[in-house]
Amino acid sequence: MELAVKYFIVFGGLNIKIDTTKPLLELIEKHILDNYLQLRNEIHSLTGGYKVDHAILTGVAQGDRRTNSSFKRAFVSFEEGSRCVENLIDRGIIEIESSQHHLANKRGDDKVARKLLFTTPFLRFWFAFVSPIYKGIKEKNYKEFYTLFENKEAEFGNFVFEELSMEFIRDLFEEDSIKQFGKYWDEKREIDLVAKTTSGKIIAGNCKYINSKIKKNELNKLKEDCNAIGLNVDYFVIFSKNGFSSELKSQKSETLRLFTPKSFKLLLA
C-alpha cells in the first residue's frame, strides 16, 4: 500500500498501466516526460490551452490552493481569476473546496475559506512539475525537473495523502456513518481532516506524508487548534507515512486512532 500511494500521487487519473516494481522516476520519465508533446496536446484540449488558466492551475498546484493566493501567483485579479475558475470547473479540471467552518459554528470569508481542488492527481502533478518548466522537458533536458521534484515531492504528496485519509475515514465509520467531512482552515490554523457522524460525533485529524515518525507534539498541536476554534472533538485521528513514536503509540485508545498507509487496504475492500 505504501508503494501504491506513492505512485498514485503522480499517476492517479492517467489511463495507463504502471509497473510498481520499477522506480518512480524511471516511470515518470518513460510515461510522462518522454511523452510530453502528446500529453501536452491532450491537456490543452481538455483545458482550452489558455495561458491565464494554465497560470492559475500552476498556482493551485504549487501553492496552498487558496483562491486568493493562487490568483496572486498567476498575477491576475480576484475577479478575473474567478471567471477562469468557473471555466475550469465547467471543464471538469478543478473543484471548489470550502473550509468546514460550520462544524465549529463559525462563518468563513469566501476569499479565505475557499480552496481549489484538482479532480485527478495527475493533472496536479502536471501543473506543478511539468507545465512550469516545459521548455527543458520539450528539449529532453530533464535536469530541472529532477531538481524540482526532489525538493518538493514530500510536500506535494501530502495533499493526496490527506484525500486518501478522508476516504478511509468515511469507510472506517461504517456503523455511525460520516455525514459531513472536509478540512478546516482560517488565517491562523489548518486542520487536515474534520468530520461529523450521523449521531453527531466530531472527528478531527492530521495527515503527515513525511519520512520521520510522528511524535506526541503533533497530537498536542491538533488538540490546541481544535480548542482554539471551539471544536468539541470526540475522536482524534492521525495518519503518518512513516509511523509514530513510542510515546505517541502509548496514547492510542478508542478516542485516539493512529494509521499508516497499510491501513488503506480498507479502501481496496
Short mmCIF file of N, CA and C in Angstrom, two decimals, residues 13 20 36 78 109-110 134 160 181 212 217 234:
data_model
loop_
_atom_site.label_atom_id
_atom_site.label_comp_id
_atom_site.label_asym_id
_atom_site.label_seq_id
_atom_site.Cartn_x
_atom_site.Cartn_y
_atom_site.Cartn_z
N GLY A 13 -5.39 8.97 -12.24
CA GLY A 13 -6.18 9.66 -13.26
C GLY A 13 -5.61 9.57 -14.66
N THR A 20 4.74 -1.16 -10.75
CA THR A 20 5.22 -0.61 -9.49
C THR A 20 6.51 -1.29 -9.00
N TYR A 36 5.94 14.06 -23.54
CA TYR A 36 5.50 15.42 -23.24
C TYR A 36 4.58 15.99 -24.31
N PHE A 78 -8.73 39.05 -8.47
CA PHE A 78 -9.67 38.06 -7.94
C PHE A 78 -10.84 37.87 -8.88
N ASP A 109 -14.85 33.78 5.59
CA ASP A 109 -14.71 34.72 4.49
C ASP A 109 -14.42 33.91 3.23
N ASP A 110 -15.22 34.09 2.16
CA ASP A 110 -15.05 33.30 0.94
C ASP A 110 -13.64 33.39 0.36
N TYR A 134 8.37 23.63 -19.01
CA TYR A 134 8.15 22.82 -20.21
C TYR A 134 9.26 22.94 -21.24
N VAL A 160 -2.50 14.56 -1.48
CA VAL A 160 -3.19 13.34 -1.90
C VAL A 160 -3.31 12.38 -0.72
N PHE A 181 -17.84 16.00 5.97
CA PHE A 181 -16.39 15.87 6.15
C PHE A 181 -15.67 16.84 5.23
N SER A 212 9.90 11.01 8.63
CA SER A 212 10.15 10.80 10.06
C SER A 212 8.87 10.33 10.75
N ASN A 217 3.94 15.66 20.10
CA ASN A 217 3.65 17.09 19.96
C ASN A 217 2.68 17.38 18.81
N ASP A 234 -14.69 14.31 19.51
CA ASP A 234 -14.91 13.01 20.15
C ASP A 234 -13.81 12.01 19.79
#
